[in-house]
Coordinates of C-alpha atoms in Angstrom, one line a residue:
M143 CA 16.5 -45.4 69.2
T144 CA 15.7 -46.0 65.6
K145 CA 18.2 -45.7 62.7
R146 CA 16.4 -42.5 61.6
D147 CA 16.8 -41.1 65.1
I148 CA 20.5 -41.9 65.0
T149 CA 20.8 -40.2 61.6
I150 CA 19.0 -37.1 62.8
A151 CA 21.1 -37.0 66.1
S152 CA 24.3 -37.3 64.1
T153 CA 23.3 -34.5 61.8
E154 CA 22.3 -32.3 64.6
T155 CA 25.6 -32.9 66.4
T156 CA 27.4 -31.8 63.3
L157 CA 25.3 -28.7 63.0
R158 CA 25.8 -27.7 66.6
K159 CA 29.5 -27.3 65.8
R160 CA 28.5 -24.4 63.6
S161 CA 26.7 -22.2 66.1
Y162 CA 25.3 -19.9 63.4
T163 CA 23.3 -22.7 61.8
I164 CA 19.5 -22.6 62.5
Q165 CA 18.2 -26.1 62.5
A166 CA 14.6 -25.1 61.8
V167 CA 15.7 -23.5 58.6
V168 CA 17.7 -26.6 57.6
R169 CA 14.6 -28.8 58.2
A170 CA 12.4 -26.4 56.2
V171 CA 14.8 -26.5 53.3
A172 CA 14.9 -30.3 53.6
I173 CA 11.1 -30.3 53.2
L174 CA 11.3 -28.0 50.1
N175 CA 13.8 -30.3 48.6
T176 CA 11.4 -33.3 48.8
F177 CA 9.5 -31.7 45.9
T178 CA 11.0 -32.6 42.5
S179 CA 8.9 -29.9 40.6
T180 CA 6.2 -27.3 41.3
S181 CA 3.6 -29.6 39.8
E182 CA 4.3 -32.5 42.2
V183 CA 1.7 -33.1 45.0
L184 CA 2.9 -34.9 48.1
D185 CA 1.2 -35.8 51.3
L186 CA 2.5 -35.6 54.9
R187 CA 3.6 -39.2 55.0
V188 CA 5.8 -39.1 51.9
I189 CA 7.2 -35.7 52.8
A190 CA 8.2 -36.8 56.3
A191 CA 9.8 -40.0 54.9
R192 CA 11.8 -38.1 52.2
A193 CA 12.9 -35.4 54.6
N194 CA 13.7 -37.9 57.3
L195 CA 11.6 -36.1 59.9
H196 CA 9.0 -37.1 62.4
K197 CA 5.4 -36.5 61.1
A198 CA 4.6 -34.0 63.9
T199 CA 7.7 -31.9 63.1
A200 CA 7.1 -32.1 59.4
F201 CA 3.5 -31.0 59.8
R202 CA 4.4 -27.9 61.8
L203 CA 7.0 -26.9 59.2
L204 CA 4.6 -27.6 56.3
E205 CA 1.9 -25.3 57.8
T206 CA 4.5 -22.6 58.4
L207 CA 5.7 -22.9 54.8
V208 CA 2.1 -22.6 53.6
E209 CA 1.6 -19.5 55.7
T210 CA 4.7 -17.9 54.1
R211 CA 3.5 -19.0 50.6
L212 CA 6.5 -21.2 49.9
L213 CA 4.1 -24.1 49.7
E214 CA 0.4 -24.3 48.9
R215 CA -2.3 -26.8 49.8
A216 CA -3.4 -29.2 47.1
G217 CA -6.7 -30.9 48.1
K218 CA -7.4 -32.0 51.7
Q219 CA -4.1 -33.7 52.4
G220 CA -1.6 -32.7 49.7
Y221 CA 1.0 -30.0 49.4
R222 CA 2.6 -28.4 46.3
S223 CA 5.8 -26.3 46.2
S224 CA 5.6 -22.7 45.0
V225 CA 9.3 -22.6 44.3
Q226 CA 11.6 -24.7 42.2
M227 CA 14.6 -25.8 44.3
S228 CA 18.0 -26.5 42.7
R229 CA 19.3 -29.9 43.7
T230 CA 21.7 -32.7 43.0
R231 CA 20.6 -35.3 40.5
R232 CA 18.2 -37.9 41.8
F233 CA 19.4 -41.5 41.7
R234 CA 18.0 -43.6 38.8
I235 CA 17.6 -47.3 39.4
G236 CA 16.7 -49.9 36.7
Y237 CA 14.5 -52.8 37.8
A238 CA 13.9 -55.8 35.6
S239 CA 11.3 -58.2 36.9
Q240 CA 11.4 -61.9 36.3
S241 CA 7.9 -61.9 34.8
N242 CA 4.5 -60.2 35.3
L243 CA 2.9 -63.7 35.3
L244 CA 4.1 -64.6 38.8
P245 CA 2.1 -63.2 41.8
F246 CA 5.3 -63.2 43.9
T247 CA 7.2 -61.0 41.4
A248 CA 4.2 -58.7 41.1
T249 CA 4.2 -58.1 44.8
V250 CA 8.0 -57.4 44.8
T251 CA 7.5 -54.9 42.0
D252 CA 4.7 -53.1 43.9
S253 CA 6.8 -52.8 47.0
L254 CA 9.8 -51.5 45.0
V255 CA 7.7 -48.8 43.4
V256 CA 6.4 -47.6 46.8
A257 CA 9.9 -47.7 48.4
A258 CA 11.6 -45.9 45.5
N259 CA 8.9 -43.1 45.5
A260 CA 9.4 -42.7 49.3
A261 CA 13.2 -42.4 48.8
N262 CA 12.8 -39.9 45.9
I263 CA 14.4 -42.3 43.4
D264 CA 13.5 -42.7 39.8
L265 CA 12.7 -46.3 39.1
L266 CA 12.9 -47.6 35.5
I267 CA 10.9 -50.8 35.2
A268 CA 11.4 -53.6 32.6
N269 CA 10.1 -57.2 32.2
N270 CA 12.5 -60.1 31.5
E271 CA 9.5 -62.3 30.5
F272 CA 11.3 -65.5 31.5
S273 CA 13.5 -64.9 28.4
P274 CA 17.3 -64.9 28.5
K275 CA 17.3 -62.8 25.2
I276 CA 15.0 -60.2 26.7
A277 CA 17.0 -60.1 29.9
L278 CA 20.2 -59.3 27.9
Q279 CA 18.2 -56.6 26.0
N280 CA 17.0 -55.0 29.2
A281 CA 20.5 -54.9 30.5
D282 CA 21.6 -53.0 27.4
K283 CA 18.6 -50.7 27.8
F284 CA 19.6 -49.8 31.4
I285 CA 23.2 -49.2 30.3
S286 CA 22.1 -46.9 27.5
E287 CA 19.9 -45.0 30.0
K288 CA 22.9 -44.6 32.3
V289 CA 21.2 -45.7 35.4
D290 CA 23.1 -45.6 38.7
L291 CA 22.3 -49.1 39.8
V292 CA 20.3 -52.1 38.5
V293 CA 18.0 -54.5 40.4
D294 CA 17.8 -57.6 38.2
S295 CA 15.4 -60.6 38.6
Q296 CA 16.2 -63.2 36.0
I297 CA 16.6 -66.9 36.7
N298 CA 18.5 -68.3 33.7
V299 CA 22.0 -69.1 34.8
A300 CA 23.1 -69.5 31.1
V301 CA 23.2 -65.7 30.7
A302 CA 24.1 -64.7 34.3
A303 CA 27.7 -64.2 33.5
Q304 CA 27.0 -62.2 30.3
I305 CA 24.6 -59.8 32.2
A306 CA 27.2 -59.4 34.9
A307 CA 29.9 -58.6 32.4
K308 CA 27.7 -55.9 30.8
F309 CA 27.1 -54.1 34.0
S310 CA 30.7 -54.5 35.1
D311 CA 32.0 -53.0 31.8
A312 CA 29.6 -50.1 32.3
H313 CA 30.7 -49.7 35.9
I314 CA 27.1 -50.1 37.1
P315 CA 26.6 -51.9 40.4
F316 CA 23.7 -54.3 40.5
I317 CA 21.6 -56.4 42.9
A318 CA 20.5 -59.9 41.8
L319 CA 17.2 -61.1 43.1
D320 CA 16.5 -64.9 43.6
I321 CA 19.6 -66.1 41.6
P322 CA 23.2 -65.0 42.4
H323 CA 25.1 -63.4 39.5
P324 CA 28.9 -62.8 39.4
G325 CA 29.8 -59.5 41.0
A326 CA 26.3 -58.7 42.2
V327 CA 25.0 -58.3 45.7
Y328 CA 22.5 -61.2 46.1
F329 CA 19.1 -60.5 47.7
G330 CA 16.7 -63.3 48.3
A331 CA 16.0 -66.6 49.9
D332 CA 18.3 -69.1 51.5
N333 CA 16.9 -71.7 49.2
Y334 CA 18.2 -74.8 50.8
K335 CA 17.1 -73.7 54.3
A336 CA 13.6 -72.9 53.0
G337 CA 13.4 -76.3 51.2
R338 CA 14.5 -78.2 54.3
M339 CA 11.8 -76.5 56.4
A340 CA 9.2 -77.7 53.9
G341 CA 10.7 -81.2 53.7
R342 CA 10.7 -81.7 57.4
Y343 CA 7.0 -80.7 57.6
L344 CA 6.1 -83.1 54.8
A345 CA 7.8 -85.9 56.7
K346 CA 6.0 -85.0 60.0
W347 CA 2.7 -84.8 58.2
A348 CA 3.2 -88.2 56.5
T349 CA 4.1 -89.9 59.8
R350 CA 0.9 -88.5 61.4
H351 CA -1.6 -89.2 58.6
W352 CA -0.3 -92.3 56.7
K353 CA 0.3 -95.7 58.2
A354 CA 2.8 -96.7 55.5
N355 CA 5.7 -94.9 53.8
P356 CA 5.0 -92.6 50.8
E357 CA 5.1 -94.4 47.5
Q358 CA 6.7 -91.6 45.6
L359 CA 8.2 -88.1 45.9
I360 CA 7.4 -85.6 43.1
L361 CA 9.8 -82.7 42.8
L362 CA 8.8 -79.7 40.7
G363 CA 11.8 -77.5 39.8
V364 CA 13.1 -74.8 37.5
D365 CA 16.1 -76.3 35.8
A366 CA 17.0 -73.2 33.8
A367 CA 17.9 -71.6 37.2
G368 CA 20.5 -74.2 37.8
P369 CA 21.2 -75.8 41.2
L370 CA 20.7 -72.5 43.2
L371 CA 17.0 -72.2 43.0
N372 CA 16.5 -76.0 42.9
A373 CA 18.4 -76.1 46.2
R374 CA 14.9 -75.7 47.6
L375 CA 14.2 -79.2 46.3
T376 CA 17.5 -80.5 47.6
G377 CA 16.4 -79.2 51.0
V378 CA 13.0 -80.8 50.6
V379 CA 14.7 -84.2 50.1
D380 CA 17.1 -83.8 53.0
G381 CA 14.3 -82.7 55.3
I382 CA 12.3 -85.8 54.4
V383 CA 15.2 -88.1 54.8
E384 CA 16.1 -86.6 58.1
L385 CA 12.8 -87.4 59.7
L386 CA 11.2 -90.2 57.7
P387 CA 12.3 -93.8 58.1
N388 CA 13.6 -95.2 54.9
G389 CA 13.2 -91.8 53.3
R390 CA 16.0 -92.4 50.8
S391 CA 14.2 -95.4 49.4
I392 CA 11.2 -93.4 48.2
P393 CA 11.1 -93.3 44.4
T394 CA 11.7 -89.7 43.3
H395 CA 10.5 -88.0 40.1
H396 CA 12.0 -84.6 39.2
Y397 CA 10.3 -82.4 36.6
D398 CA 11.3 -79.1 35.1
T399 CA 8.3 -76.7 35.2
K400 CA 9.5 -74.3 32.5
G401 CA 10.1 -71.3 34.8
G402 CA 7.7 -72.3 37.6
Q403 CA 4.5 -71.6 35.6
F404 CA 1.1 -73.0 36.5
E405 CA 0.0 -74.2 33.1
A406 CA 3.2 -76.0 32.3
T407 CA 3.2 -77.7 35.7
L408 CA -0.4 -78.7 35.4
D409 CA 0.3 -80.5 32.1
I410 CA 3.4 -82.2 33.6
V411 CA 1.6 -83.5 36.7
R412 CA -1.4 -84.7 34.7
K413 CA 0.9 -86.8 32.5
H414 CA 2.7 -88.2 35.5
L415 CA -0.6 -89.2 37.2
R416 CA -1.7 -91.0 34.1
R417 CA 1.5 -93.1 34.2
K418 CA 1.9 -93.6 37.9
R419 CA -1.3 -93.4 39.9
P420 CA -0.2 -93.2 43.6
E421 CA -2.0 -93.8 46.9
R422 CA 0.6 -91.8 48.9
A423 CA 2.6 -89.1 47.1
L424 CA 4.6 -86.2 48.6
V425 CA 5.1 -83.2 46.4
G426 CA 7.9 -80.6 46.8
A427 CA 7.3 -77.5 44.6
V428 CA 9.8 -74.7 43.8
N429 CA 7.0 -72.1 44.2
D430 CA 3.3 -71.8 45.0
S431 CA 2.3 -71.6 41.3
T432 CA 3.7 -75.1 40.7
A433 CA 2.3 -76.4 44.0
L434 CA -1.2 -75.2 43.2
A435 CA -1.0 -76.7 39.7
A436 CA 0.0 -80.1 41.2
L437 CA -2.9 -79.9 43.6
H438 CA -5.3 -79.1 40.8
A439 CA -4.0 -82.1 38.8
F440 CA -4.6 -84.5 41.8
R441 CA -7.9 -82.9 42.6
E442 CA -9.4 -83.1 39.1
I443 CA -9.1 -86.9 39.0
G444 CA -10.2 -87.5 42.5
L445 CA -6.8 -88.2 44.0
E446 CA -6.4 -85.2 46.3
R447 CA -6.5 -87.4 49.4
S448 CA -3.5 -89.4 48.0
C449 CA -1.1 -86.4 48.1
A450 CA 0.6 -83.9 50.5
I451 CA 2.1 -80.8 48.8
A452 CA 4.6 -78.2 50.0
G453 CA 4.9 -74.9 48.2
Q454 CA 7.3 -72.0 48.4
D455 CA 6.5 -68.2 48.6
G456 CA 3.5 -68.0 50.9
S457 CA 1.4 -66.4 48.2
L458 CA -2.1 -65.1 48.8
A459 CA -3.5 -67.9 46.6
A460 CA -1.6 -70.5 48.6
R461 CA -2.8 -69.0 51.9
E462 CA -6.4 -69.0 50.7
E463 CA -6.0 -72.7 49.7
M464 CA -4.6 -73.7 53.1
R465 CA -7.7 -72.1 54.7
R466 CA -9.9 -74.7 52.9
S467 CA -10.9 -77.6 55.0
S468 CA -8.8 -80.7 54.4
S469 CA -6.7 -79.1 51.6
R470 CA -3.7 -81.2 50.7
L471 CA -1.6 -78.1 50.2
I472 CA -0.3 -78.6 53.7
C473 CA 2.4 -75.8 53.9
S474 CA 4.3 -73.1 52.1
V475 CA 7.5 -71.2 53.1
A476 CA 6.8 -67.5 53.2
Y477 CA 9.4 -64.9 52.1
F478 CA 7.2 -61.8 52.6
P479 CA 7.8 -60.1 49.2
E480 CA 5.7 -57.1 50.4
T481 CA 8.7 -56.2 52.5
Y482 CA 11.3 -56.5 49.7
G483 CA 11.1 -53.0 48.3
A484 CA 12.1 -51.1 51.4
R485 CA 15.0 -53.5 52.1
I486 CA 16.3 -53.5 48.5
I487 CA 16.2 -49.7 48.3
Q488 CA 18.1 -49.5 51.5
V489 CA 20.8 -51.8 50.2
A490 CA 20.9 -49.9 46.9
L491 CA 21.4 -46.6 48.7
E492 CA 24.2 -48.1 50.8
I493 CA 25.9 -49.3 47.6
L494 CA 25.5 -45.9 45.9
K495 CA 26.9 -44.1 48.9
H496 CA 29.9 -46.4 48.8
K497 CA 29.1 -48.1 52.1
A498 CA 30.2 -51.6 52.9
V499 CA 27.4 -54.1 51.9
A500 CA 27.3 -57.9 52.6
P501 CA 27.7 -60.0 49.4
A502 CA 24.4 -61.7 50.2
V503 CA 21.3 -60.4 52.0
F504 CA 18.9 -63.2 53.0
V505 CA 15.2 -62.6 53.6
Q506 CA 13.1 -63.9 56.4
H507 CA 11.7 -67.4 56.1
E508 CA 8.6 -68.7 57.9
L509 CA 6.7 -71.9 57.5
I510 CA 3.0 -71.3 56.9
T511 CA 0.4 -74.1 57.6
A512 CA -3.3 -74.3 58.0
E513 CA -2.8 -74.0 61.8
N514 CA -0.8 -70.7 61.7
V515 CA -1.8 -68.9 58.5
N516 CA -4.4 -66.7 60.2
K517 CA -1.8 -65.7 62.8
I518 CA 0.9 -64.8 60.3
Y519 CA -1.4 -63.1 57.8
P520 CA -4.4 -61.9 59.9
N521 CA -5.4 -59.2 57.4
D522 CA -6.0 -61.5 54.4
V523 CA -9.8 -61.8 55.0
W524 CA -10.1 -58.0 55.7
M525 CA -8.2 -57.2 52.5
K526 CA -10.3 -59.5 50.4
S527 CA -13.5 -58.1 51.7
A528 CA -12.5 -54.4 51.8
P529 CA -14.6 -52.3 49.4
T530 CA -12.8 -51.0 46.3
R531 CA -12.6 -47.2 45.7
G532 CA -14.6 -45.9 42.8

């Protein structure tokens, strides 16, 4: 039995105690309540999700409401309400993304928009632009808008306490993505665990493909995020040391990539390779953007065969790269950001309904390699070749 079935069963048990309640009417009103105005057009899928009904039940009720002229058809698959229902205020959630420049963040944003719409929630979106100053301004904006809850994705630990204090003073609960903030529910990766997965795979790969130990280990981090995000790199080192003989003796070079951006990382790795031209280099990257930048730097001077690179995020660009024959982006740890929206909205609703919520909600982690990428993401090729709608 699904959670929705349990919810419906619980509701119906309550209603049966009141013998004069007609459940069909209750469900019909629930459908009418899914419309926020007489101008809104919804399809069956969205209506069923908002009313918490099976599609077959929702369809029969929708057709009945059309016949009684409480609803009208809008196009082939849409419905529009003919009546304006009085209702309680919709929840309003503020969401500040880390930056529009990161593919991972863009995917999270898209999934949040879909999930908020399905849950009948108003989502106010802002962009922190990798800037502590803008992150603080966005926090003030959400407070002035009197949102019910905030989902904040900003990685600068220097302002984490200030942002937390703002929301605390305004009595606004908030969910922190990627980097924990004082008083917030954390949602994101177990960074050390994810890094260790990548480090172990780097060590195994090096043992299989190189006769000698790696000459150097390059770590590409985000220092502004503090030790929490860079725990991915700590995990990389520990995973290598765990499986690679004399792993601790490998010379290590740690670089700050200015927020995990491609161009900044490309410049950093180019300069490194001009100073220290390796024959066997392992690279542990904080995300796929930095991993791909490092790969580009090695490739452009003809040294791709001298490196093995591990990314983080499992992004589409990284998956496409791993499908290339003999690519030295050998793995990435996937977090499946396309699933974030539904889970974040679920946690947000539990908080807003004053239910008990764990202080940290960790996402799923899975190591992606050239050997399993098509199994884990079988639809990539289809999505890339699917015709666009005109």
